[in-house]
Amino acid sequence: MPGIVIVGAQWGDEGKGKVTDLLAEKADAVVRFQGGNNAGHTIVRDGQTWKLHLIPSGILHRGKLCVIGNGVVIDPKVLTDELEELSRRKVDTTGLRISANAHLIMPYHLLLDHAGEAKLGKLQIGTTRRGIGPCYADKAARLGIRVQDLLDEKILKKKIIAALEPKRLSLRPFAKDPRLDLQTMTEEYLTYGHRLEQYIADTTRLVHDQLDAGRCVVFEGAQGALLDIDHGTYPFVTSSNPVAGAACVGAGVGPKDIDEIWGVTKAYGTRVGAGPFPTELNGTLADQIRERGGEYGTTTGRARRVGWLDLVALRYAARINSLTALAVMKLDVLSGLDELNVCTRYRGAEGAEFEHFPYHQTVLHHATGEYVQLPGWTEDLSDCREESDLPPAAREYLQFMSDFVGVPTAMIGVGPARDAIIWTQASAGMAGAGSRAPASASA
Ligand code: IMP
């Protein structure tokens, strides 16, 4: 122990990459447990920019065990490209391990994701079109191809045939697509298998070994609570569970292996893709926040929708994740606004008020935020390194947030630089990896 889970507490893109990168420095292992290359983060360190979609950012710290767990869906082309890029830039990748049980995104998953969205027309979800949904669907239908299948040509071919059979009708428009040729597909995936073989392992056991030896393991979530397929704004969600409980399933550990759960949130709200967003802003203010915050997707480059901080949704996220701490990112982006709205209730179409996140899709789709206004601040925050360096109004904003949600804030992001972070008092008592002067992570 300890096991620390990092999850998104909003709609993804909260800055989990930066938080994980900072905690990974002190940890012994980093494990991804769900999602796929629909996620992506940019890490800036030593003047170099790294864009990673599948490999945990811990790989940039030499000698760290980096696991892609069984709950992740892997596009092997993306993974091999990422490995090549890291090797080209002289990053040691020997610490990477890939679960033999993780499922593979196949060429037909990509085609089906595109076709599914096209068919939905105006009702489309706005997926990343990376084949994530169709791959998880095959997993649940027990038609998935797993990483271990790459190591056996006969089994691979048999499983591809079985997976294609029920899709014949939906794949008919792509009948002539060379990517769907059985032989070509099998050969392509066997090549990936050769390339990845050295990394394939029983990752569950590796993670147990780390925890049993008292080492610090960071479980890195992708997306966010409100994109959770069970607890999010269904059907405008991703096809996995980005909540903390999924770290157990997607890495093969039990709930008692988890000591801390950090929820990453921005100081405001963003969302990409379609679906309800009760605190959404439009117009000049939205554009201003979007530009200042660089709110464009790492994976798809799409402009993100922007909104006020939604504390109804954040409190819900805190509850379904059992958050032990908040990491509040991009506080600096709000500098210069006279007044800041924070949403503490929703108002439904009929005028009813909602203190809790509404379970009903129709209610949520028409809900708008009811706000408390807090004073803004004008100071540039990027040089603040202690809570006491922050202007009083910024401290008040954070306090309001933390009190409302009932979770202490352990970390505050005040700028894009890696060291533009404030570790608060709350992080000091946490089990190891979080604090500025951590109890040795491997103690
Ligand atoms: P999918 O995960 O590609 O199927 O997309 C489903 C929904 O989740 C869409 O609204 C996407 O925009 C959203 N989504 C998926 N991954 C991320 C992410 O990493 N950040 C933010 N939104 C995401």
Coordinates of C-alpha atoms and ligand atoms in Angstrom, one line a residue:
M1 CA 0.0 0.0 0.0
P2 CA -0.9 2.7 -0.7
G3 CA -3.1 2.6 -3.7
I4 CA -4.2 6.0 -5.0
V5 CA -6.9 6.4 -7.6
I6 CA -7.0 9.6 -9.8
V7 CA -10.3 10.2 -11.5
G8 CA -12.0 12.9 -13.5
A9 CA -14.8 14.5 -11.5
Q10 CA -16.4 16.3 -14.4
W11 CA -16.8 15.4 -18.1
G12 CA -13.1 14.6 -18.7
D13 CA -10.2 16.8 -19.7
E14 CA -9.9 18.1 -16.1
G15 CA -6.1 17.9 -16.1
K16 CA -5.7 14.3 -14.8
G17 CA -2.5 13.9 -16.8
K18 CA -0.7 16.6 -14.9
V19 CA -1.9 15.4 -11.5
T20 CA -0.9 11.8 -12.4
D21 CA 2.4 12.9 -13.7
L22 CA 3.2 14.8 -10.5
L23 CA 2.0 11.9 -8.3
A24 CA 3.8 9.3 -10.5
E25 CA 7.1 10.9 -9.7
K26 CA 6.7 9.7 -6.1
A27 CA 5.0 6.4 -6.9
D28 CA 6.4 3.0 -7.9
A29 CA 3.7 2.1 -10.4
V30 CA 1.1 3.7 -12.6
V31 CA -1.9 1.7 -13.9
R32 CA -4.5 2.6 -16.4
F33 CA -7.8 0.7 -15.8
Q34 CA -10.4 1.8 -18.3
G35 CA -11.0 3.7 -21.6
G36 CA -8.6 3.7 -24.5
N37 CA -7.1 6.2 -26.9
N38 CA -10.3 8.3 -26.6
A39 CA -8.3 9.8 -23.7
G40 CA -5.2 11.8 -24.2
H41 CA -3.0 14.1 -22.3
T42 CA -0.3 16.5 -23.0
I43 CA 2.6 16.6 -20.6
V44 CA 5.2 19.4 -20.7
R45 CA 8.4 18.6 -18.9
D46 CA 12.0 20.0 -19.4
G47 CA 10.7 22.1 -22.3
Q48 CA 9.5 19.0 -24.2
T49 CA 5.9 18.2 -25.0
W50 CA 4.6 14.7 -24.8
K51 CA 1.2 13.6 -26.1
L52 CA 0.2 10.2 -24.8
H53 CA -3.1 8.4 -25.3
L54 CA -2.6 4.9 -24.0
I55 CA 0.7 4.6 -22.2
P56 CA 0.6 5.9 -18.7
S57 CA 2.6 9.1 -18.4
G58 CA 4.7 7.5 -15.6
I59 CA 6.7 6.1 -18.5
L60 CA 8.6 9.4 -18.6
H61 CA 10.0 8.6 -15.1
R62 CA 12.7 6.0 -15.6
G63 CA 12.3 2.6 -14.1
K64 CA 8.6 3.0 -13.2
L65 CA 6.2 0.1 -13.7
C66 CA 3.5 1.3 -16.1
V67 CA 0.6 -0.9 -16.6
I68 CA -2.2 -0.9 -19.2
G69 CA -4.7 -2.9 -17.3
N70 CA -7.3 -5.4 -18.4
G71 CA -10.1 -2.8 -18.3
V72 CA -8.5 -0.7 -21.1
V73 CA -9.4 -1.2 -24.8
I74 CA -6.2 -1.0 -26.9
D75 CA -5.8 0.1 -30.5
P76 CA -2.5 -1.7 -31.2
K77 CA -1.6 0.6 -34.0
V78 CA -1.9 3.6 -31.7
L79 CA 0.1 1.7 -29.0
T80 CA 2.9 0.7 -31.3
D81 CA 3.1 4.2 -32.7
E82 CA 3.3 5.6 -29.2
L83 CA 6.1 3.1 -28.4
E84 CA 8.0 4.0 -31.5
E85 CA 7.8 7.7 -30.8
L86 CA 9.0 7.2 -27.2
S87 CA 11.9 5.0 -28.4
R88 CA 12.8 7.6 -31.1
R89 CA 13.0 10.2 -28.3
K90 CA 15.1 7.9 -26.2
V91 CA 12.6 7.2 -23.5
D92 CA 13.1 3.8 -21.8
T93 CA 9.9 1.8 -22.2
T94 CA 11.1 -1.4 -20.5
G95 CA 8.8 -0.6 -17.5
L96 CA 5.6 -1.0 -19.7
R97 CA 3.4 -4.0 -19.2
I98 CA 0.2 -4.7 -21.1
S99 CA -2.5 -6.9 -19.7
A100 CA -3.0 -10.1 -21.7
N101 CA -6.7 -9.8 -20.9
A102 CA -7.2 -6.3 -22.3
H103 CA -9.4 -6.1 -25.4
L104 CA -8.3 -4.9 -28.8
I105 CA -9.9 -2.3 -31.0
M106 CA -10.2 -3.8 -34.4
P107 CA -10.6 -2.0 -37.8
Y108 CA -14.3 -2.9 -37.8
H109 CA -14.8 -1.1 -34.5
L110 CA -13.5 2.1 -36.0
L111 CA -15.8 1.7 -39.0
L112 CA -18.8 0.9 -36.8
D113 CA -18.1 3.9 -34.5
H114 CA -18.1 6.2 -37.6
A115 CA -21.1 4.6 -39.1
G116 CA -23.1 4.6 -35.9
E117 CA -22.6 8.3 -35.4
A118 CA -23.4 9.0 -39.0
K119 CA -26.7 7.1 -38.6
L120 CA -27.7 9.0 -35.5
G121 CA -27.4 12.2 -37.4
K122 CA -28.5 15.1 -35.2
L123 CA -28.8 12.7 -32.2
Q124 CA -25.2 11.7 -32.4
I125 CA -23.2 11.4 -29.2
G126 CA -20.1 13.1 -30.6
T127 CA -17.8 10.2 -29.9
T128 CA -14.1 10.4 -30.5
R129 CA -14.6 7.9 -33.3
R130 CA -11.8 5.7 -32.0
G131 CA -13.9 2.5 -31.9
I132 CA -14.3 2.6 -28.1
G133 CA -18.0 1.8 -27.9
P134 CA -18.1 -1.0 -30.4
C135 CA -15.0 -2.6 -28.8
Y136 CA -16.6 -2.6 -25.3
A137 CA -19.8 -3.9 -26.9
D138 CA -18.0 -6.9 -28.3
K139 CA -16.3 -7.4 -24.9
A140 CA -19.7 -7.6 -23.3
A141 CA -21.1 -9.8 -26.1
R142 CA -18.1 -12.1 -25.6
L143 CA -16.9 -11.5 -29.1
G144 CA -13.9 -9.5 -28.2
I145 CA -10.3 -10.1 -29.4
R146 CA -7.9 -9.9 -26.5
V147 CA -4.2 -9.0 -26.4
Q148 CA -3.3 -12.6 -25.7
D149 CA -5.0 -13.6 -29.0
L150 CA -2.3 -11.8 -30.9
L151 CA 0.1 -14.5 -29.9
D152 CA -1.8 -17.4 -31.7
E153 CA -2.5 -17.0 -35.4
K154 CA -5.2 -19.8 -35.4
I155 CA -7.1 -18.5 -32.5
L156 CA -6.9 -14.9 -33.8
K157 CA -8.3 -15.8 -37.1
K158 CA -11.1 -17.9 -35.6
K159 CA -12.1 -15.1 -33.2
I160 CA -12.1 -12.5 -36.0
I161 CA -14.4 -14.7 -38.1
A162 CA -16.7 -15.1 -35.1
A163 CA -16.7 -11.4 -34.3
L164 CA -17.4 -10.4 -37.9
E165 CA -20.3 -12.8 -38.4
P166 CA -23.0 -10.9 -36.5
K167 CA -21.8 -7.6 -38.0
R168 CA -22.2 -8.7 -41.6
L169 CA -25.2 -6.5 -42.2
S170 CA -23.8 -3.3 -40.6
L171 CA -20.4 -3.8 -42.3
R172 CA -22.0 -4.3 -45.8
P173 CA -21.2 -0.7 -46.8
F174 CA -17.6 -1.4 -46.2
A175 CA -17.4 -4.7 -48.0
K176 CA -14.6 -3.6 -50.3
D177 CA -12.6 -1.9 -47.5
P178 CA -9.2 -3.7 -47.6
R179 CA -8.9 -3.3 -43.8
L180 CA -11.6 -5.8 -43.4
D181 CA -10.0 -8.5 -45.5
L182 CA -9.5 -11.5 -43.1
Q183 CA -6.0 -12.3 -44.1
T184 CA -4.8 -8.7 -44.2
M185 CA -6.4 -8.0 -40.8
T186 CA -4.9 -11.2 -39.2
E187 CA -1.4 -10.5 -40.6
E188 CA -1.6 -6.8 -39.5
Y189 CA -2.6 -7.8 -35.9
L190 CA 0.0 -10.6 -35.7
T191 CA 2.7 -8.0 -36.6
Y192 CA 1.4 -5.9 -33.6
G193 CA 1.6 -9.1 -31.5
H194 CA 5.3 -9.5 -32.4
R195 CA 6.0 -5.9 -31.5
L196 CA 4.1 -6.0 -28.2
E197 CA 5.0 -9.5 -27.1
Q198 CA 7.8 -8.4 -24.8
Y199 CA 5.3 -6.2 -22.8
I200 CA 2.4 -8.6 -22.5
A201 CA 2.0 -10.0 -18.9
D202 CA -0.4 -11.0 -16.2
T203 CA -0.6 -7.4 -15.0
T204 CA -3.0 -8.2 -12.1
R205 CA -0.3 -10.2 -10.4
L206 CA 2.3 -7.5 -11.0
V207 CA 0.1 -4.9 -9.3
H208 CA -0.6 -7.3 -6.4
D209 CA 3.2 -7.7 -6.0
Q210 CA 3.6 -3.9 -5.8
L211 CA 0.9 -3.5 -3.2
D212 CA 2.0 -6.4 -1.2
A213 CA 5.5 -5.0 -1.0
G214 CA 4.0 -1.7 0.4
R215 CA 4.8 0.2 -2.8
C216 CA 2.8 3.1 -4.0
V217 CA 0.5 2.4 -6.9
V218 CA -1.3 5.2 -8.8
F219 CA -4.4 4.1 -10.7
E220 CA -4.9 6.6 -13.5
G221 CA -8.5 7.1 -14.7
A222 CA -9.6 8.4 -18.1
Q223 CA -12.6 10.6 -19.0
G224 CA -14.7 11.6 -16.0
A225 CA -17.6 10.7 -13.6
L226 CA -20.3 12.3 -15.8
L227 CA -19.2 10.3 -18.8
D228 CA -19.6 7.1 -16.8
I229 CA -21.8 4.6 -18.7
D230 CA -23.8 3.8 -15.5
H231 CA -23.7 7.1 -13.5
G232 CA -23.2 9.7 -16.2
T233 CA -25.5 11.5 -18.6
Y234 CA -26.4 8.4 -20.6
P235 CA -26.5 8.0 -23.6
F236 CA -24.1 10.9 -23.9
V237 CA -21.3 9.0 -22.1
T238 CA -18.4 6.9 -22.9
S239 CA -18.7 3.1 -22.9
S240 CA -16.7 2.4 -19.7
N241 CA -16.8 3.3 -16.1
P242 CA -14.5 6.2 -15.3
V243 CA -15.4 6.1 -11.6
A244 CA -13.0 5.0 -8.9
G245 CA -14.7 1.7 -8.4
A246 CA -13.7 0.6 -11.9
A247 CA -10.0 0.8 -10.8
C248 CA -10.7 -2.5 -8.9
V249 CA -12.3 -4.2 -11.9
G250 CA -10.0 -2.8 -14.5
A251 CA -6.8 -3.6 -12.7
G252 CA -7.8 -6.7 -10.7
V253 CA -7.5 -5.4 -7.2
G254 CA -10.1 -5.2 -4.4
P255 CA -11.6 -2.1 -2.8
K256 CA -9.4 -2.5 0.3
D257 CA -6.3 -2.0 -1.9
I258 CA -7.4 1.6 -2.4
D259 CA -6.4 4.2 0.2
E260 CA -7.1 7.5 -1.5
I261 CA -9.2 8.7 -4.3
W262 CA -8.4 12.1 -5.8
G263 CA -11.0 13.8 -8.0
V264 CA -9.6 16.2 -10.5
T265 CA -11.8 19.1 -11.5
K266 CA -11.3 22.3 -13.3
A267 CA -12.2 25.6 -11.5
Y268 CA -14.9 25.9 -14.2
G269 CA -16.6 23.4 -16.4
T270 CA -16.0 21.9 -19.9
R271 CA -17.5 19.2 -22.0
V272 CA -16.8 17.8 -25.5
G273 CA -19.4 16.0 -27.5
A274 CA -23.1 16.3 -27.2
G275 CA -25.3 16.0 -24.1
P276 CA -26.6 18.0 -21.1
F277 CA -24.4 20.6 -19.6
P278 CA -26.6 22.7 -17.2
T279 CA -24.0 25.5 -16.6
E280 CA -23.0 25.9 -20.2
L281 CA -21.9 29.4 -21.3
N282 CA -22.1 30.9 -24.8
G283 CA -20.9 34.0 -26.4
T284 CA -17.9 36.2 -25.5
L285 CA -17.4 34.9 -22.0
A286 CA -17.3 31.3 -23.2
D287 CA -14.9 32.3 -25.9
Q288 CA -12.7 34.1 -23.5
I289 CA -12.5 31.2 -21.0
R290 CA -12.0 28.7 -23.9
E291 CA -9.0 30.7 -25.3
R292 CA -7.4 31.4 -21.9
G293 CA -7.8 27.8 -20.9
G294 CA -6.7 26.4 -24.3
E295 CA -9.9 24.3 -24.3
Y296 CA -9.3 22.3 -27.4
G297 CA -9.2 18.5 -27.3
T298 CA -5.8 16.7 -27.1
T299 CA -7.3 13.7 -29.0
T300 CA -9.6 15.2 -31.5
G301 CA -8.7 19.0 -31.5
R302 CA -12.4 19.8 -31.0
A303 CA -13.3 23.1 -29.3
R304 CA -14.7 22.3 -25.8
R305 CA -18.0 23.6 -24.5
V306 CA -17.4 25.8 -21.5
G307 CA -19.5 26.6 -18.4
W308 CA -19.5 27.8 -14.8
L309 CA -18.4 25.5 -12.1
D310 CA -21.2 23.0 -11.4
L311 CA -21.2 22.1 -7.7
V312 CA -24.3 19.9 -7.9
A313 CA -22.5 17.7 -10.4
L314 CA -19.2 17.9 -8.5
R315 CA -20.9 16.8 -5.2
Y316 CA -22.5 13.9 -7.0
A317 CA -19.1 12.9 -8.5
A318 CA -17.6 13.1 -5.0
R319 CA -20.2 10.7 -3.7
I320 CA -20.1 8.1 -6.4
N321 CA -16.3 8.1 -6.3
S322 CA -15.9 8.4 -2.5
L323 CA -13.4 11.2 -3.1
T324 CA -10.9 11.8 -0.4
A325 CA -9.4 14.9 -2.0
L326 CA -10.0 17.4 -4.8
A327 CA -7.3 18.6 -7.2
V328 CA -8.6 21.9 -8.6
M329 CA -7.0 22.7 -11.9
K330 CA -6.8 25.9 -14.0
L331 CA -7.7 28.3 -11.3
D332 CA -5.5 30.9 -13.1
V333 CA -7.9 30.9 -16.1
L334 CA -10.6 32.7 -14.0
S335 CA -8.3 35.7 -13.2
G336 CA -9.7 38.9 -14.5
L337 CA -13.4 38.1 -14.2
D338 CA -15.4 40.5 -11.9
E339 CA -17.8 38.0 -10.6
L340 CA -17.8 34.2 -10.6
N341 CA -20.9 32.2 -10.7
V342 CA -21.0 28.8 -9.0
C343 CA -23.9 26.5 -9.5
T344 CA -25.5 25.2 -6.3
R345 CA -28.9 24.1 -7.6
Y346 CA -30.6 23.3 -10.9
R347 CA -33.9 24.6 -12.1
G348 CA -36.0 22.3 -14.2
A349 CA -38.2 23.2 -17.2
E350 CA -41.2 23.3 -15.0
G351 CA -39.6 25.6 -12.5
A352 CA -38.8 22.9 -9.9
E353 CA -35.5 23.1 -8.0
F354 CA -33.0 20.3 -7.8
E355 CA -30.4 20.1 -5.1
H356 CA -29.2 16.7 -6.3
F357 CA -28.1 15.5 -9.7
P358 CA -31.4 14.5 -11.4
Y359 CA -31.6 10.9 -12.4
H360 CA -34.0 11.5 -15.2
Q361 CA -32.6 12.3 -18.6
T362 CA -35.5 14.6 -19.6
V363 CA -35.1 16.7 -16.4
L364 CA -31.3 16.9 -16.9
H365 CA -31.6 18.0 -20.5
H366 CA -33.7 21.0 -19.6
A367 CA -32.0 21.9 -16.3
T368 CA -30.2 25.2 -15.9
G369 CA -27.9 26.3 -13.2
E370 CA -29.0 28.5 -10.2
Y371 CA -26.0 30.4 -9.0
V372 CA -24.2 31.9 -6.1
Q373 CA -22.1 34.8 -7.1
L374 CA -18.6 35.0 -5.6
P375 CA -16.1 37.9 -6.1
G376 CA -13.5 37.5 -8.8
W377 CA -9.8 38.6 -8.6
T378 CA -7.5 40.3 -11.1
E379 CA -4.1 39.0 -10.1
D380 CA -2.1 36.6 -12.2
L381 CA -1.8 33.4 -10.1
S382 CA 0.9 31.6 -12.0
D383 CA 3.6 32.3 -9.5
C384 CA 1.6 31.3 -6.5
R385 CA 3.1 28.3 -4.7
E386 CA 1.4 28.5 -1.3
E387 CA -2.2 28.9 -0.6
S388 CA -1.3 32.1 1.2
D389 CA 0.0 33.5 -2.0
L390 CA -3.5 33.4 -3.5
P391 CA -5.7 36.5 -3.5
P392 CA -8.4 36.4 -0.8
A393 CA -11.1 36.0 -3.4
A394 CA -9.4 33.0 -5.0
R395 CA -9.1 31.4 -1.5
E396 CA -12.8 32.1 -0.9
Y397 CA -13.7 30.5 -4.2
L398 CA -11.8 27.3 -3.3
Q399 CA -13.1 27.2 0.2
F400 CA -16.7 27.5 -1.0
M401 CA -16.1 24.7 -3.4
S402 CA -14.6 22.4 -0.9
D403 CA -17.2 23.2 1.8
F404 CA -20.0 22.5 -0.6
V405 CA -18.7 19.3 -1.9
G406 CA -17.4 18.2 1.6
V407 CA -14.0 17.2 0.3
P408 CA -10.7 18.9 1.1
T409 CA -8.6 20.3 -1.7
A410 CA -5.1 18.8 -1.9
M411 CA -3.7 20.4 -5.0
I412 CA -4.4 23.6 -7.0
G413 CA -3.3 24.2 -10.5
V414 CA -2.3 27.8 -11.3
G415 CA -0.7 27.6 -14.7
P416 CA 0.3 25.2 -17.5
A417 CA 3.9 24.8 -16.2
R418 CA 4.6 21.6 -14.4
D419 CA 5.6 23.4 -11.2
A420 CA 2.6 25.8 -11.4
I421 CA 1.0 23.9 -8.6
I422 CA 0.1 24.5 -5.0
W423 CA 0.1 21.5 -2.6
T424 CA -2.2 22.5 0.2
Q425 CA -2.1 21.5 3.9
A426 CA -4.6 18.8 3.1
S427 CA -2.1 17.0 1.0
A428 CA 0.4 16.8 3.8
G429 CA -1.4 14.1 5.7
M430 CA -2.1 12.0 2.8
A431 CA -0.7 8.5 2.4
G432 CA 2.5 9.2 0.5
A433 CA 2.4 10.3 -3.0
G434 CA 0.5 13.5 -2.7
S435 CA 2.3 15.6 -0.3
R436 CA 5.0 18.0 -1.1
A437 CA 7.3 16.2 1.3
P438 CA 5.9 12.8 1.0
A439 CA 6.4 9.9 3.3
S440 CA 8.6 7.8 1.1
A441 CA 6.3 6.3 -1.5
S442 CA 8.0 3.0 -1.2
A443 CA 8.4 3.1 2.5
Ligands
IMP1 P1 -16.2 7.7 -26.9 O1 -15.6 7.5 -25.6 O2 -15.3 8.0 -28.0 O3 -17.2 6.7 -27.3 O4 -17.1 9.1 -26.8 C1 -18.3 9.2 -26.0 C2 -18.3 10.5 -25.3 O5 -17.3 10.7 -24.4 C3 -18.2 11.7 -26.3 O6 -19.0 12.8 -25.8 C4 -16.8 12.1 -26.2 O7 -16.5 13.4 -26.5 C5 -16.5 11.8 -24.7 N1 -15.1 11.5 -24.4 C6 -14.5 10.4 -24.6 N2 -13.2 10.5 -24.1 C7 -13.1 11.7 -23.6 C8 -12.0 12.4 -22.9 O8 -10.9 11.8 -22.7 N3 -12.2 13.6 -22.6 C9 -13.4 14.2 -22.7 N4 -14.5 13.6 -23.3 C10 -14.3 12.4 -23.8

